[in-house]
Coordinates of C-alpha atoms and ligand atoms in Angstrom, one line a residue:
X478 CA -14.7 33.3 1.1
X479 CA -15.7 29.7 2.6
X480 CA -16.5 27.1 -0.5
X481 CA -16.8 24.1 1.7
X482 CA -17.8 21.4 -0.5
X483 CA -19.6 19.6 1.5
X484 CA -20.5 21.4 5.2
X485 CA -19.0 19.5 8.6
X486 CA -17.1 16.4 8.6
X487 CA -17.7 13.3 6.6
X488 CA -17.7 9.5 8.1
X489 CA -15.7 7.1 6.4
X490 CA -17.1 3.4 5.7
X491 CA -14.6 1.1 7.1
X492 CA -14.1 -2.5 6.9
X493 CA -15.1 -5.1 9.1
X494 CA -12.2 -7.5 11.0
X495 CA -11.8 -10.2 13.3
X496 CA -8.8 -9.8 15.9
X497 CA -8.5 -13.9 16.1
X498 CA -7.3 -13.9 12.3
X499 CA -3.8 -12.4 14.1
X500 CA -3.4 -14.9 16.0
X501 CA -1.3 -17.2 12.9
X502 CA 0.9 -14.1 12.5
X503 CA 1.5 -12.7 16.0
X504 CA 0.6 -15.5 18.0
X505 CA -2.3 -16.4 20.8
X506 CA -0.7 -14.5 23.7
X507 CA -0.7 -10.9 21.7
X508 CA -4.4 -11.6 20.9
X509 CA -5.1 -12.1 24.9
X510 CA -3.1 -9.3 25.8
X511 CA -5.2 -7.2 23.7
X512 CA -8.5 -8.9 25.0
X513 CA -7.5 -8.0 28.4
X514 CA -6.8 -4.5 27.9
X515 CA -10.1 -3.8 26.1
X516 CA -12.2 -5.4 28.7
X517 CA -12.4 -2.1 30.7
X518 CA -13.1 0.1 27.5
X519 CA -16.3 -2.2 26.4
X520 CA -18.6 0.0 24.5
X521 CA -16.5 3.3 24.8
X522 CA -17.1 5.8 22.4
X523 CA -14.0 6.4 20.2
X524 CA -13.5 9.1 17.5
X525 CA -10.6 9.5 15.0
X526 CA -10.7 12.7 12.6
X527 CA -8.4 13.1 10.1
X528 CA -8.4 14.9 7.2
X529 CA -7.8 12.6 3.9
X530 CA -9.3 8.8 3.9
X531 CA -7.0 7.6 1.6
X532 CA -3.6 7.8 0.1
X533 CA -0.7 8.7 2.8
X534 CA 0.4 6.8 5.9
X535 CA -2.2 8.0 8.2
X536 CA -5.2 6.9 6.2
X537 CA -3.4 3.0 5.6
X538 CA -3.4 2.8 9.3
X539 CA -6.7 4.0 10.4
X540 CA -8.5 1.0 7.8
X541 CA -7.0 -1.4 10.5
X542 CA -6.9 0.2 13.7
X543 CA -10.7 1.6 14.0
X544 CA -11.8 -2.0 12.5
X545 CA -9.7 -4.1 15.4
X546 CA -11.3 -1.1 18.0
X547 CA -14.6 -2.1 16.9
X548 CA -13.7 -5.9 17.2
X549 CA -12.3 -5.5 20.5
X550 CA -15.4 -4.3 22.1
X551 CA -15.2 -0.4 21.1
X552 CA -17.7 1.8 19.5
X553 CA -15.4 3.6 17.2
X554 CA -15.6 5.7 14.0
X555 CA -13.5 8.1 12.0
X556 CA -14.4 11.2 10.5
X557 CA -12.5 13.7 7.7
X558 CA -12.9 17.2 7.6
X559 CA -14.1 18.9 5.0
X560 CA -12.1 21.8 3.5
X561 CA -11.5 23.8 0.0
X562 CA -8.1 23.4 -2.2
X563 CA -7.0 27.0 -0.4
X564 CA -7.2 25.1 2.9
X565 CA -5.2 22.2 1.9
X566 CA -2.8 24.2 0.5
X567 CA -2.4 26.0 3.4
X568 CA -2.1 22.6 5.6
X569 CA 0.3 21.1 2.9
X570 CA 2.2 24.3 3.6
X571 CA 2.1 23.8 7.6
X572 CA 3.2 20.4 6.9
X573 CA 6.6 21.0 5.0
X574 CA 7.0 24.2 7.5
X575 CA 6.5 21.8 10.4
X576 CA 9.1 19.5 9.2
X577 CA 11.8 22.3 8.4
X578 CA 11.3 24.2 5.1
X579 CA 11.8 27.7 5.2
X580 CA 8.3 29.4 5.0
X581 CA 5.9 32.0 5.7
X582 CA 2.6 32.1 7.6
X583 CA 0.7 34.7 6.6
X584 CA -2.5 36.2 8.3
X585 CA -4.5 35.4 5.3
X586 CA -3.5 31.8 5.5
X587 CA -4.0 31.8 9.4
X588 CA -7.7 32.6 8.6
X589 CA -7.8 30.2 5.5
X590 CA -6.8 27.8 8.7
X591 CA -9.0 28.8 11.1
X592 CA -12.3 29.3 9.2
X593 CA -12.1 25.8 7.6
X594 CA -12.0 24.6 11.1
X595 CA -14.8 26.6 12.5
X596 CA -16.7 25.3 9.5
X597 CA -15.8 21.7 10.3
X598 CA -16.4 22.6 14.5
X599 CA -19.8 24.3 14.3
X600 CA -21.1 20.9 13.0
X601 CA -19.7 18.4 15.9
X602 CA -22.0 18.3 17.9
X603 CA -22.0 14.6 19.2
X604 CA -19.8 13.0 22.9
X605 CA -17.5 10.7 22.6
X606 CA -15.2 9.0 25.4
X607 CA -12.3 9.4 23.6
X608 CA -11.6 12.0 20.5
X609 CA -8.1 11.5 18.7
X610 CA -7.3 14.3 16.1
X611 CA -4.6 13.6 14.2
X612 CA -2.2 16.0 12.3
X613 CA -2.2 19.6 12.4
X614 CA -5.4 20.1 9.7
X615 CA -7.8 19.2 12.2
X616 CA -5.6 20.4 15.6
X617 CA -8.4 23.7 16.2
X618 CA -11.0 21.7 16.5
X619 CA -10.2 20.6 20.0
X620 CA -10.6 24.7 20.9
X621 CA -13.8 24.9 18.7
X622 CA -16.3 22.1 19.4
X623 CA -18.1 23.5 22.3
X624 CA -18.6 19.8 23.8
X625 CA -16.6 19.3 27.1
X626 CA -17.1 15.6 27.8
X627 CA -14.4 12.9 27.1
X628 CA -10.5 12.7 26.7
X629 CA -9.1 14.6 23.5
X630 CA -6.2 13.2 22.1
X631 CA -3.5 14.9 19.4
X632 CA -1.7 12.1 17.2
X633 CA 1.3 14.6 15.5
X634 CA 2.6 11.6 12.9
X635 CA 5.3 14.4 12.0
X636 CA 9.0 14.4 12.8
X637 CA 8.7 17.9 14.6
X638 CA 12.7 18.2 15.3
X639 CA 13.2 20.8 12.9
X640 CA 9.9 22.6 13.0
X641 CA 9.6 26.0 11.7
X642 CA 8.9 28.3 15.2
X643 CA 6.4 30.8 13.5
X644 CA 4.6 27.8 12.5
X645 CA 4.8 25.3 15.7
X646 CA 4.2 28.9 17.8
X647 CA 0.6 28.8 16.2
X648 CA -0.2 25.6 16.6
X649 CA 1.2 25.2 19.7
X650 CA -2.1 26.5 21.8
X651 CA -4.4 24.2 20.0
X652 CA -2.3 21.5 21.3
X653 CA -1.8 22.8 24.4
X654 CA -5.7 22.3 25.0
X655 CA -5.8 18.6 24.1
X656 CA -5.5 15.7 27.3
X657 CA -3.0 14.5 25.8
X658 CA -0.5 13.9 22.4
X659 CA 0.9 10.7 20.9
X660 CA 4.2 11.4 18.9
X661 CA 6.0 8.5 17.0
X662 CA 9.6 9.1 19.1
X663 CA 10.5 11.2 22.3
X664 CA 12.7 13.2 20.1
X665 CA 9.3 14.6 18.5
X666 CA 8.4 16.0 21.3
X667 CA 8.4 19.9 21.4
X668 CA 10.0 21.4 25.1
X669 CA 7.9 23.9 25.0
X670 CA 4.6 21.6 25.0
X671 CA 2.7 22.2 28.4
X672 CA 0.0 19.3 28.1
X673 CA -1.0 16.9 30.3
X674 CA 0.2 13.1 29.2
X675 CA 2.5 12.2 26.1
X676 CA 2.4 8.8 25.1
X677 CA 5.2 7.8 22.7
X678 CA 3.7 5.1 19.8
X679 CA 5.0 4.1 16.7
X680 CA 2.7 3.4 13.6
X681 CA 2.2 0.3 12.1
X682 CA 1.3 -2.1 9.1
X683 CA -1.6 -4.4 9.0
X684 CA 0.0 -8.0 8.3
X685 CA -3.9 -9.6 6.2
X686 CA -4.2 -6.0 4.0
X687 CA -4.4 -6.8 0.6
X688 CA -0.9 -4.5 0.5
X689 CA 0.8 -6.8 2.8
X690 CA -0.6 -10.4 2.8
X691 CA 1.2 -13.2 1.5
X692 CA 0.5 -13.4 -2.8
X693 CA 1.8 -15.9 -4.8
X694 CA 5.0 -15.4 -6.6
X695 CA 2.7 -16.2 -9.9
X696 CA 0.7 -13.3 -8.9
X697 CA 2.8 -10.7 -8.2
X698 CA 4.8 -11.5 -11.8
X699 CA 1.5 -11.4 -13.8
X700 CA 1.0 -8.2 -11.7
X701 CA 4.1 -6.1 -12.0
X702 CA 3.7 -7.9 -16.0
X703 CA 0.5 -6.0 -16.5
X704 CA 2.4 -2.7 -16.1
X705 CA 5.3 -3.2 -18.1
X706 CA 7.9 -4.8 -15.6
X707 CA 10.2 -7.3 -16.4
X708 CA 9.7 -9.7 -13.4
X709 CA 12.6 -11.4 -14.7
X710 CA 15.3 -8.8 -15.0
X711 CA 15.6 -6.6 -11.3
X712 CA 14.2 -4.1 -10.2
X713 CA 14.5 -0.9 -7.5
X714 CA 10.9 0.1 -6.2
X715 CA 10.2 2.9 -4.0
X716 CA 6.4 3.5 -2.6
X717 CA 5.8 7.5 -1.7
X718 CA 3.2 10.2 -2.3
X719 CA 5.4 12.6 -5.3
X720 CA 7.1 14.6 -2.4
X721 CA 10.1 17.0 -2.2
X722 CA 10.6 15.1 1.1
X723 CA 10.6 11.6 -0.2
X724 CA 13.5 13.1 -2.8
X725 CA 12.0 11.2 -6.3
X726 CA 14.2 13.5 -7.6
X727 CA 17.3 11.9 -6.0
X728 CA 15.9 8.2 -6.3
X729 CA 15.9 8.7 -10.4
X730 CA 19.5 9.3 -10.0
X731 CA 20.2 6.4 -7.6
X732 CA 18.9 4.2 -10.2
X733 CA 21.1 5.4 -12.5
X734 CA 24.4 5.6 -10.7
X735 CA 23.3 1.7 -10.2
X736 CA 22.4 0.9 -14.2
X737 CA 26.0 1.9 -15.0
X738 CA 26.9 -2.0 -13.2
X739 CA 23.4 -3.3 -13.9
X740 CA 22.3 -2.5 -17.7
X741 CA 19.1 -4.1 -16.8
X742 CA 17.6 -2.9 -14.2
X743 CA 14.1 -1.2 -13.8
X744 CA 13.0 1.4 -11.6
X745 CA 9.6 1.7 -10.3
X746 CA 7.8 4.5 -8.5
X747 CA 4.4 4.5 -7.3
X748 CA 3.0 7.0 -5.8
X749 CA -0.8 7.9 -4.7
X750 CA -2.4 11.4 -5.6
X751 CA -3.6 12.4 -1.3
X752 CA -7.0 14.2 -1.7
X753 CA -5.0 16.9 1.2
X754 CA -1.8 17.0 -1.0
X755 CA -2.2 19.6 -3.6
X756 CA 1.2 19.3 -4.2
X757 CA 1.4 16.0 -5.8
X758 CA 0.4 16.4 -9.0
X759 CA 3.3 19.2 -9.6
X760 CA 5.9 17.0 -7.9
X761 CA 4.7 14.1 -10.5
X762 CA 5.6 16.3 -13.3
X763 CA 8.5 17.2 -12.1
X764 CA 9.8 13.6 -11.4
X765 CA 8.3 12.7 -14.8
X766 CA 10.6 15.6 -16.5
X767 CA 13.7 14.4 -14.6
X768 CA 13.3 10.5 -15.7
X769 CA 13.0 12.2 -19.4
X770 CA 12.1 9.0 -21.9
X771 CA 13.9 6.2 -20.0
X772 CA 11.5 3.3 -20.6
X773 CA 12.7 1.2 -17.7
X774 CA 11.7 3.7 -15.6
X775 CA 7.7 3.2 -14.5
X776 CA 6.2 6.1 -12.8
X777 CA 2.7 4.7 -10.9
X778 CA -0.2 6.0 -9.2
X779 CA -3.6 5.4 -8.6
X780 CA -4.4 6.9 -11.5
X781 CA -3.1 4.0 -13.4
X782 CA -5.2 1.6 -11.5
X783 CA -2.4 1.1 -9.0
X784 CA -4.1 0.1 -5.9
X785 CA -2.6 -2.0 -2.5
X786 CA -2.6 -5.3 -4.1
X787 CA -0.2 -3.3 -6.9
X788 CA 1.3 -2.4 -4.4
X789 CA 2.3 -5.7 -2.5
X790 CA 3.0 -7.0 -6.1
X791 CA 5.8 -4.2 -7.0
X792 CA 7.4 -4.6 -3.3
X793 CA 7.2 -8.7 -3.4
X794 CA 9.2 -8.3 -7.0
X795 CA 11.7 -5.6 -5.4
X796 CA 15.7 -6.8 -5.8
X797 CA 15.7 -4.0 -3.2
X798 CA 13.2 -1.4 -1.8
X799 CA 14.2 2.2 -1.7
X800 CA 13.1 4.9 0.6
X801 CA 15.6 7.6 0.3
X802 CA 13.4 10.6 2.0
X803 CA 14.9 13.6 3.2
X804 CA 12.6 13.6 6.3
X805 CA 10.3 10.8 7.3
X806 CA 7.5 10.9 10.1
X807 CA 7.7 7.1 10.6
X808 CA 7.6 5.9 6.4
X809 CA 5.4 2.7 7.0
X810 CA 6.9 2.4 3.3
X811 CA 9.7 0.7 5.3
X812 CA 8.1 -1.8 7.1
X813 CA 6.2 -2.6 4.3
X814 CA 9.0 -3.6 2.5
X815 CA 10.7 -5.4 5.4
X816 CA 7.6 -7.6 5.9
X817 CA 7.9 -8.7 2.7
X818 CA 11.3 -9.9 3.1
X819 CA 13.5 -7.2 1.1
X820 CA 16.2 -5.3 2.2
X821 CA 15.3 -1.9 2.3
X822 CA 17.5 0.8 1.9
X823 CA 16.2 4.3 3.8
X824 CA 17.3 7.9 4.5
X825 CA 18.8 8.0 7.9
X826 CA 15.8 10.7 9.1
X827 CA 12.9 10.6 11.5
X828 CA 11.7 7.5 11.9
X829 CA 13.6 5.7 9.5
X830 CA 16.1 4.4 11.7
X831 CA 13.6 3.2 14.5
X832 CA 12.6 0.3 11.5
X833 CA 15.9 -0.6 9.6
X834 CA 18.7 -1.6 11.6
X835 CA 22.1 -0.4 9.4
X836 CA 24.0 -3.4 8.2
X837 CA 21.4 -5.7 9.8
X838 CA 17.9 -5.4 8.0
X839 CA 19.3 -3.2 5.5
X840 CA 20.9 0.3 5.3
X841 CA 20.5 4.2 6.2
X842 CA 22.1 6.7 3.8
X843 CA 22.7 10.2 4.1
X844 CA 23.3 10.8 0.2
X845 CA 22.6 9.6 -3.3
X846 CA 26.4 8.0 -3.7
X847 CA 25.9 6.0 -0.7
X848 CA 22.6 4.9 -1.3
X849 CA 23.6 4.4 -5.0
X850 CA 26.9 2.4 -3.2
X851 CA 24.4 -0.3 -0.9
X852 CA 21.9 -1.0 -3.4
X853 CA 25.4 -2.1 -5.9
X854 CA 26.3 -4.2 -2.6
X855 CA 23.3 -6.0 -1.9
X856 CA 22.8 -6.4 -5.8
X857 CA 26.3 -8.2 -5.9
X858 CA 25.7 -9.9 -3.0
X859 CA 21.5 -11.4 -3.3
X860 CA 22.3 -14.1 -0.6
X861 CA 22.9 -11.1 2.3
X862 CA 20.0 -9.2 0.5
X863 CA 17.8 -12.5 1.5
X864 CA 19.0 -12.3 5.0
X865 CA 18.4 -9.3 6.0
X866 CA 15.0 -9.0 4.6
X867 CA 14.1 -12.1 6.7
X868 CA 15.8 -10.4 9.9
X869 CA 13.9 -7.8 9.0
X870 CA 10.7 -9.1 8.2
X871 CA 11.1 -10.4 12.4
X872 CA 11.6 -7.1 13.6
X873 CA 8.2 -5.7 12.0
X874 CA 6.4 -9.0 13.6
X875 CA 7.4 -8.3 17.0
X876 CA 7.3 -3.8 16.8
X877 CA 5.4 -2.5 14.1
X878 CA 2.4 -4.7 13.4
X879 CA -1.2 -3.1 13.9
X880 CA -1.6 -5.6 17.1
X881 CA 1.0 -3.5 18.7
X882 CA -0.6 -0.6 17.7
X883 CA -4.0 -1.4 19.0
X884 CA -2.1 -2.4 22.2
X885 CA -0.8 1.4 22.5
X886 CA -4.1 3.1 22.3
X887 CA -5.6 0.8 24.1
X888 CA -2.9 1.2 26.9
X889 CA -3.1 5.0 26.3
X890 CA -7.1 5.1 27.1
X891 CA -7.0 3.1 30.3
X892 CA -4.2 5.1 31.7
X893 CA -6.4 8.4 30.7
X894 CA -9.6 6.9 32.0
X895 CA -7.2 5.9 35.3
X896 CA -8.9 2.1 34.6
X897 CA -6.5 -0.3 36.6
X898 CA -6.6 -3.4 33.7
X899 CA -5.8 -6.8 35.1
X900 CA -2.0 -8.0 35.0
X901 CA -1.5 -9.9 32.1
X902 CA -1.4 -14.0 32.7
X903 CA 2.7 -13.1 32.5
X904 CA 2.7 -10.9 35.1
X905 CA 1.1 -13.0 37.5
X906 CA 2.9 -15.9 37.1
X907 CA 5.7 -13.4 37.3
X908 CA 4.2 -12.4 40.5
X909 CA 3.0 -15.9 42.2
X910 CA 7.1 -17.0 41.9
X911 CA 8.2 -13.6 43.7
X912 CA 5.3 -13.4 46.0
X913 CA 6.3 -15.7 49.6
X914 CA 3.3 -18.3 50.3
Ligands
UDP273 N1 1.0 4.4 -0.7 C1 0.2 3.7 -1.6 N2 0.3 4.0 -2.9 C2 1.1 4.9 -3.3 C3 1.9 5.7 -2.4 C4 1.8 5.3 -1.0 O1 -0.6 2.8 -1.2 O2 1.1 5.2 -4.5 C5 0.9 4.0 0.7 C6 2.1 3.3 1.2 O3 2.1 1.9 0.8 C7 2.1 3.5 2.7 C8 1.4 4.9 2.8 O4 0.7 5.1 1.6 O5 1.2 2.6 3.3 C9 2.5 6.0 3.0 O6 2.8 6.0 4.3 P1 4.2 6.6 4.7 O7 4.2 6.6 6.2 O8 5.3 5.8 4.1 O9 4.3 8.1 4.2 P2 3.3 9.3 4.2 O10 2.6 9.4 2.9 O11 2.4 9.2 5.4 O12 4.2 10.5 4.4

């Protein structure tokens, strides 16, 4: 039986912003580029659906990028489906299944699937120019809404390398219906996809967020001094929803490989309770039972207030930033931390190494010694810590900011709408030298 809490999807009230405030950070050529490439899409009707509207990767990025669509000219919007805790149990299960763990897929939970989607379809009933889905919670939904008009678009923000074939066999026809898919590295991509376009696009941080705006370093003390933090004595932070894949677990024992040399350092975890990840709260306890009663360990989550400007304030205070995950879709936990000038120290999965160059904006580990073994290293040695967190504070400017993320979609849409877009003002001075008078 269906309990859907509230029948069809819900829209989410998003922000207003102004593209020109970019301009400081990326400069005034990225902000024409982008002014260009929206001409063409003026007024198009865009929908994002999604199915949590806070907490997790997905959700940060879609406060920034439907607000800078809307700027640029766009009519867009985002929606979340609705669904009962047996639904997103079932999704959290696709999810870990998707990205290698070893499980079944039942009928019963194919029809748990299925229904909640139906629910969610029967209720779409408005045309949009461009629909991007994104995830497998909402993939059916392509299938089910009977409208036929504008381009569909499948976002997977999951490293799919490893994916379970029972699992990716059943999604793989709900895919296979959309225009087109958008994974965050070629690699991602499935062989046996049939669809028509694939657009490769990495996600990205929003440089003015309250999470990752400049704050004073009087702030972020008082800040990380309201929770119990020494801002004095140093500290390893690591950002992540309570997740087997984001290995709390292993990060506990990092930090205390690394005490042994540094009696006083601090370890802080925050991590956000996902309205779709049932799982969190269990993993929480289970993190909580393995850092027993060590009081210089601070386990965080919105439930203790801890919101983006927290956040900023815990990364800003970081000696070094950890995200040790076991796999990683993209972990915009990364760039975060490289924006803010930290070396950050990452498991060498998924997307991981596409934001931290080894040895040059920080490291990728493969193990809790090793990761244990850099964080000692760039602790002894704070003046290469400083320099690689500015090197890699450039590489987010120029790859992962939401500008070149809004520049992707944007891109993506013309191409699928077969819009020819004016050559940049580069391109045609490029042109006027090679072109004979
Ligand atoms: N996040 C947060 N508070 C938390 C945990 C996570 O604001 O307690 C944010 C984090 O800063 C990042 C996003 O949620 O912006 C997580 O994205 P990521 O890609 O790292 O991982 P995902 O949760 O999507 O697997």
């Amino acid at each position: 039986m269906q309990d859907i809490r509230t029948p069809g999807m819900q829209n989410v009230v998003l922000s207003s912003k102004s593209l020109t405030d970019y301009a400081p950070v990326v400069g005034d050529d990225v902000i024409a580029e982008l002014e260009r490439l929206a001409k063409p899409l003026q007024g198009a009707r865009v929908l994002h659906i999604s199915s949590t509207a806070y907490g997790g990767g997905v959700a940060e990025m879609l406060h920034t990028l439907i607000p800078l669509m809307r700027n640029v000219g766009l009519n867009a919007e985002w929606r979340i489906i609705s669904g009962n805790d047996e639904f997103f149990t079932v999704t959290k299960s696709m999810h870990n299944a998707l990205q290698g763990m070893d499980l079944d897929l039942t009928p019963a939970m194919k029809a748990t699937y299925l229904h909640a989607n139906v629910d969610n379809a029967v209720y779409f009933e408005d045309d949009f120019d461009y629909v991007i889905v994104h995830d497998p919670q909402p993939a059916p939904l392509r299938m089910m809404c009977s409208t036929n008009s504008g381009k569909w678009i499948w976002r997977c923000h999951i490293d799919l390398t490893a994916a379970d074939a029972d699992y990716w066999g059943f999604l793989r026809p709900f895919v296979q219906m959309y225009d087109a898919a958008i994974f965050t590295l070629p690699d991602y991509v499935k062989r046996d996809l049939k669809i028509g376009k694939i657009a490769i696009i990495p996600p990205a941080i929003d440089p003015l967020s309250p999470k990752n705006a400049p704050m004073s370093n009087d702030d972020a003390r008082r800040i990380v001094g309201m929770y119990g933090i020494d801002p004095d004595r140093p500290s390893l932070v690591q950002v992540s929803r309570f997740d087997p894949w984001k290995d709390p677990l292993g990060v506990i024992d990092v930090y205390r490989i690394v005490r042994e040399q540094f009696p006083g350092l601090q370890l802080v975890m925050v991590g956000s309770m996902a309205s779709d990840d049932p799982e969190g709260m269990e993993y929480y306890q289970r993190t909580k039972d393995h850092a027993a009663d060590d009081p210089d360990i601070h386990l965080l989550s919105n439930l203790d207030g801890v919101g983006n400007v927290e956040v900023n304030a815990f990364q800003q205070m970081a000696t070094v930033v950890l995200q040790k995950s076991l796999r990683e879709g993209f972990g915009l936990t990364v760039s975060e931390g490289l924006w803010k000038g930290k070396p950050v120290i990452g498991g060498n999965v998924g997307g991981i190494p596409l934001q931290i160059q080894d040895g040059v904006t920080g490291y990728l580990v493969d193990s809790i010694e090793e990761c244990a073994r850099r964080t000692i290293e760039l602790m002894r040695h704070p003046e290469q810590a400083v320099a690689m967190g500015q090197r890699g504070r450039e590489e987010v400017r120029h790859k992962f900011l939401s500008t070149a993320n809004l520049r992707n979609y944007l891109t993506l849409f013309n191409e699928l709408a077969g819009n020819a877009v004016a050559p940049s003002q580069a391109e045609s001075q490029a042109h006027a030298l090679t072109t004979p008078a």
